[in-house]
PDB file of C-alpha atoms in Angstrom:
ATOM      1  CA  MET A   1      71.118 128.648 204.644  1.00 49.00           C
ATOM      2  CA  LEU A   2      74.391 129.035 203.540  1.00 50.00           C
ATOM      3  CA  ILE A   3      75.982 127.343 200.575  1.00 52.00           C
ATOM      4  CA  TRP A   4      79.430 127.060 200.332  1.00 53.00           C
ATOM      5  CA  LEU A   5      81.003 126.268 197.151  1.00 54.00           C
ATOM      6  CA  TRP A   6      84.240 124.661 197.044  1.00 55.00           C
ATOM      7  CA  PRO A   7      86.197 124.835 194.073  1.00 56.00           C
ATOM      8  CA  SER A   8      86.130 121.424 192.572  1.00 56.00           C
ATOM      9  CA  THR A   9      89.149 120.012 191.114  1.00 60.00           C
ATOM     10  CA  PRO A  10      89.186 120.826 187.476  1.00 60.00           C
ATOM     11  CA  GLU A  11      88.456 118.030 185.216  1.00 63.00           C
ATOM     12  CA  PRO A  12      91.489 117.188 183.197  1.00 65.00           C
ATOM     13  CA  VAL A  13      91.439 118.510 179.828  1.00 63.00           C
ATOM     14  CA  PRO A  14      92.124 115.876 177.342  1.00 64.00           C
ATOM     15  CA  PRO A  15      95.340 116.449 175.432  1.00 66.00           C
ATOM     16  CA  PRO A  16      94.785 117.494 171.825  1.00 65.00           C
ATOM     17  CA  VAL A  17      94.208 114.649 169.631  1.00 63.00           C
ATOM     18  CA  ALA A  18      96.872 114.672 166.972  1.00 64.00           C
ATOM     19  CA  VAL A  19      95.238 114.453 163.520  1.00 63.00           C
ATOM     20  CA  PRO A  20      97.513 112.644 161.137  1.00 66.00           C
ATOM     21  CA  GLU A  21      98.553 114.763 158.316  1.00 71.00           C
ATOM     22  CA  ALA A  22      97.297 113.893 155.019  1.00 69.00           C
ATOM     23  CA  PRO A  23     100.104 112.237 153.071  1.00 71.00           C
ATOM     24  CA  PRO A  24     101.392 114.518 150.413  1.00 71.00           C
ATOM     25  CA  PRO A  25      99.880 113.950 146.929  1.00 70.00           C
ATOM     26  CA  PRO A  26     101.882 111.480 144.796  1.00 71.00           C
ATOM     27  CA  PRO A  27     104.191 113.417 142.425  1.00 72.00           C
ATOM     28  CA  VAL A  28     102.707 114.137 138.962  1.00 70.00           C
ATOM     29  CA  VAL A  29     104.610 112.065 136.457  1.00 67.00           C
ATOM     30  CA  THR A  30     104.431 113.476 133.031  1.00 69.00           C
ATOM     31  CA  LYS A  31     105.265 111.264 129.959  1.00 68.00           C
ATOM     32  CA  PRO A  32     107.389 112.973 127.488  1.00 69.00           C
ATOM     33  CA  VAL A  33     105.310 113.841 124.409  1.00 69.00           C
ATOM     34  CA  VAL A  34     106.346 111.692 121.546  1.00 68.00           C
ATOM     35  CA  LYS A  35     105.142 112.996 118.273  1.00 71.00           C
ATOM     36  CA  LYS A  36     104.070 110.205 115.927  1.00 71.00           C
ATOM     37  CA  LYS A  37     105.606 110.186 112.607  1.00 72.00           C
ATOM     38  CA  PRO A  38     103.097 110.277 109.808  1.00 72.00           C
ATOM     39  CA  VAL A  39     102.510 106.866 108.372  1.00 68.00           C
ATOM     40  CA  PRO A  40     103.275 107.195 104.641  1.00 70.00           C
ATOM     41  CA  LYS A  41     100.482 106.266 102.430  1.00 70.00           C
ATOM     42  CA  PRO A  42     100.868 103.119 100.250  1.00 67.00           C
ATOM     43  CA  ALA A  43     102.084 103.911  96.727  1.00 60.00           C
ATOM     44  CA  PRO A  44      99.154 104.101  94.307  1.00 58.00           C
ATOM     45  CA  PRO A  45      98.890 101.182  91.905  1.00 52.00           C
ATOM     46  CA  PRO A  46     100.722 101.592  88.665  1.00 51.00           C
ATOM     47  CA  PRO A  47      98.608 103.592  86.139  1.00 50.00           C
ATOM     48  CA  THR A  48      96.488 101.375  83.981  1.00 50.00           C
ATOM     49  CA  ALA A  49      94.420 102.231  81.002  1.00 50.00           C
ATOM     50  CA  PRO A  50      90.755 102.780  81.761  1.00 61.00           C
ATOM     51  CA  MET A  51      88.441 100.071  80.848  1.00 62.00           C
ATOM     52  CA  SER A  52      87.141 101.977  77.839  1.00 74.00           C
ATOM     53  CA  SER A  53      90.697 102.348  76.595  1.00 85.00           C
ATOM     54  CA  GLN A  54      91.438  98.733  77.112  1.00 86.00           C
ATOM     55  CA  ARG A  55      88.325  97.826  75.216  1.00 88.00           C
ATOM     56  CA  ALA A  56      89.358 100.226  72.371  1.00 89.00           C
ATOM     57  CA  LEU A  57      92.788  98.466  72.303  1.00 89.00           C
ATOM     58  CA  LEU A  58      91.212  95.111  72.285  1.00 91.00           C
ATOM     59  CA  ARG A  59      88.761  96.037  69.518  1.00 90.00           C
ATOM     60  CA  ARG A  60      91.749  97.221  67.254  1.00 92.00           C
ATOM     61  CA  ALA A  61      93.488  93.890  68.001  1.00 93.00           C
ATOM     62  CA  MET A  62      90.427  91.971  66.998  1.00 91.00           C
ATOM     63  CA  GLU A  63      89.832  93.941  63.826  1.00 91.00           C
ATOM     64  CA  ALA A  64      93.476  93.112  62.862  1.00 92.00           C
ATOM     65  CA  ARG A  65      92.757  89.388  63.354  1.00 92.00           C
ATOM     66  CA  ALA A  66      89.365  89.407  61.656  1.00 91.00           C
ATOM     67  CA  PRO A  67      90.639  88.336  58.241  1.00 91.00           C
ATOM     68  CA  ASP A  68      91.365  84.982  59.863  1.00 90.00           C
ATOM     69  CA  LEU A  69      87.535  84.386  60.129  1.00 89.00           C
ATOM     70  CA  ARG A  70      87.274  84.294  56.274  1.00 88.00           C
ATOM     71  CA  ALA A  71      88.782  80.933  56.444  1.00 90.00           C
ATOM     72  CA  CYS A  72      85.477  79.583  57.632  1.00 90.00           C
ATOM     73  CA  PRO A  73      83.402  78.636  54.474  1.00 88.00           C
ATOM     74  CA  LEU A  74      80.288  80.989  54.175  1.00 88.00           C
ATOM     75  CA  PRO A  75      77.445  78.775  52.976  1.00 88.00           C
ATOM     76  CA  PRO A  76      74.645  80.264  50.790  1.00 87.00           C
ATOM     77  CA  GLY A  77      72.085  82.188  52.775  1.00 84.00           C
ATOM     78  CA  ALA A  78      74.342  82.668  55.812  1.00 84.00           C
ATOM     79  CA  PRO A  79      74.370  86.100  57.326  1.00 84.00           C
ATOM     80  CA  THR A  80      77.105  88.475  56.180  1.00 83.00           C
ATOM     81  CA  THR A  81      77.550  90.137  59.589  1.00 85.00           C
ATOM     82  CA  LEU A  82      77.855  88.487  62.969  1.00 86.00           C
ATOM     83  CA  GLY A  83      78.013  89.880  66.418  1.00 90.00           C
ATOM     84  CA  ALA A  84      80.286  88.101  69.049  1.00 93.00           C
ATOM     85  CA  ARG A  85      80.601  88.570  72.863  1.00 94.00           C
ATOM     86  CA  ILE A  86      84.133  87.693  73.570  1.00 94.00           C
ATOM     87  CA  ARG A  87      85.713  87.514  77.085  1.00 95.00           C
ATOM     88  CA  VAL A  88      89.478  87.837  77.201  1.00 95.00           C
ATOM     89  CA  ALA A  89      91.477  86.993  80.339  1.00 94.00           C
ATOM     90  CA  ARG A  90      93.979  89.484  81.625  1.00 92.00           C
ATOM     91  CA  GLY A  91      96.931  87.428  80.325  1.00 93.00           C
ATOM     92  CA  GLY A  92      95.485  87.614  76.812  1.00 93.00           C
ATOM     93  CA  ALA A  93      93.752  84.262  76.438  1.00 95.00           C
ATOM     94  CA  THR A  94      90.330  84.200  74.923  1.00 95.00           C
ATOM     95  CA  LYS A  95      88.079  82.559  77.579  1.00 96.00           C
ATOM     96  CA  SER A  96      84.752  82.434  76.052  1.00 95.00           C
ATOM     97  CA  VAL A  97      82.829  83.290  72.816  1.00 95.00           C
ATOM     98  CA  ALA A  98      79.109  83.736  72.372  1.00 93.00           C
ATOM     99  CA  LEU A  99      77.820  84.363  68.847  1.00 91.00           C
ATOM    100  CA  ALA A 100      74.863  86.427  68.001  1.00 86.00           C
ATOM    101  CA  SER A 101      73.157  86.904  64.672  1.00 78.00           C
ATOM    102  CA  GLY A 102      69.821  88.150  63.499  1.00 77.00           C
ATOM    103  CA  GLN A 103      69.620  85.029  61.327  1.00 79.00           C
ATOM    104  CA  ARG A 104      70.166  81.426  62.299  1.00 83.00           C
ATOM    105  CA  LEU A 105      73.763  80.444  61.798  1.00 84.00           C
ATOM    106  CA  PRO A 106      74.583  77.106  60.048  1.00 87.00           C
ATOM    107  CA  ARG A 107      76.161  74.836  62.605  1.00 89.00           C
ATOM    108  CA  GLU A 108      79.357  74.317  60.613  1.00 91.00           C
ATOM    109  CA  LEU A 109      79.893  78.031  60.320  1.00 90.00           C
ATOM    110  CA  ALA A 110      79.131  78.661  63.989  1.00 91.00           C
ATOM    111  CA  GLU A 111      81.561  76.023  65.054  1.00 94.00           C
ATOM    112  CA  CYS A 112      84.400  77.211  62.667  1.00 93.00           C
ATOM    113  CA  LEU A 113      83.975  80.781  63.857  1.00 93.00           C
ATOM    114  CA  ARG A 114      83.868  79.829  67.558  1.00 94.00           C
ATOM    115  CA  GLN A 115      87.041  77.636  67.222  1.00 95.00           C
ATOM    116  CA  ARG A 116      88.943  80.456  65.517  1.00 95.00           C
ATOM    117  CA  LEU A 117      87.818  83.133  67.867  1.00 95.00           C
ATOM    118  CA  LEU A 118      88.878  80.806  70.899  1.00 96.00           C
ATOM    119  CA  GLN A 119      92.421  80.508  69.454  1.00 96.00           C
ATOM    120  CA  TRP A 120      92.941  84.150  69.294  1.00 95.00           C
ATOM    121  CA  GLU A 121      95.417  85.434  71.887  1.00 95.00           C
ATOM    122  CA  PHE A 122      95.844  88.952  73.087  1.00 93.00           C
ATOM    123  CA  SER A 123      98.971  89.067  75.357  1.00 92.00           C
ATOM    124  CA  ASP A 124     100.390  91.893  73.142  1.00 90.00           C
ATOM    125  CA  VAL A 125      97.462  94.138  74.248  1.00 88.00           C
ATOM    126  CA  GLY A 126      98.583  94.387  77.922  1.00 87.00           C
ATOM    127  CA  LEU A 127      95.130  94.120  79.708  1.00 88.00           C
ATOM    128  CA  SER A 128      95.148  94.941  83.426  1.00 89.00           C
ATOM    129  CA  SER A 129      92.098  92.859  83.947  1.00 90.00           C
ATOM    130  CA  ASP A 130      89.612  90.431  82.252  1.00 92.00           C
ATOM    131  CA  VAL A 131      87.673  92.238  79.413  1.00 92.00           C
ATOM    132  CA  GLU A 132      84.328  91.371  77.903  1.00 93.00           C
ATOM    133  CA  ILE A 133      83.686  92.982  74.668  1.00 92.00           C
ATOM    134  CA  PHE A 134      80.927  92.774  71.889  1.00 92.00           C
ATOM    135  CA  VAL A 135      82.305  92.948  68.356  1.00 90.00           C
ATOM    136  CA  ASP A 136      80.569  93.005  65.004  1.00 89.00           C
ATOM    137  CA  PHE A 137      82.430  91.132  62.175  1.00 86.00           C
ATOM    138  CA  ALA A 138      81.789  91.215  58.403  1.00 85.00           C
ATOM    139  CA  LEU A 139      81.892  87.703  57.228  1.00 80.00           C
ATOM    140  CA  GLY A 140      81.300  88.263  53.401  1.00 70.00           C
ATOM    141  CA  GLY A 141      83.685  89.510  50.964  1.00 57.00           C
TER     142      GLY A 141
END
């Protein structure tokens, strides 16, 4: 048996497939570096006297006005010293007065003292805030 092989026609070779080229990367855009200017800090508030210093100034001003309290008649048996919690507004007006005594105060004396203390004004002291202070006053003599 004889086998004869004929050359077969070669199968066509497919043309090379063109692979599309990858697009070039986008250009790198760099932003210019902008240095931020430092933000200035706000100016500090004007210097004010510490609260203890304000109380000391207020106490001296009250001591200077204390002789005004002698206008209130001191009935027999009334205490000779009196404590007072006084609240003064920043502007200098006396806002409130609370009297304290180890003894009972006669009503007339308490009213007279309260009215006089509420009339006191301290705008000359130059307070930077409201101040509450406790002061002892000598009523006698």
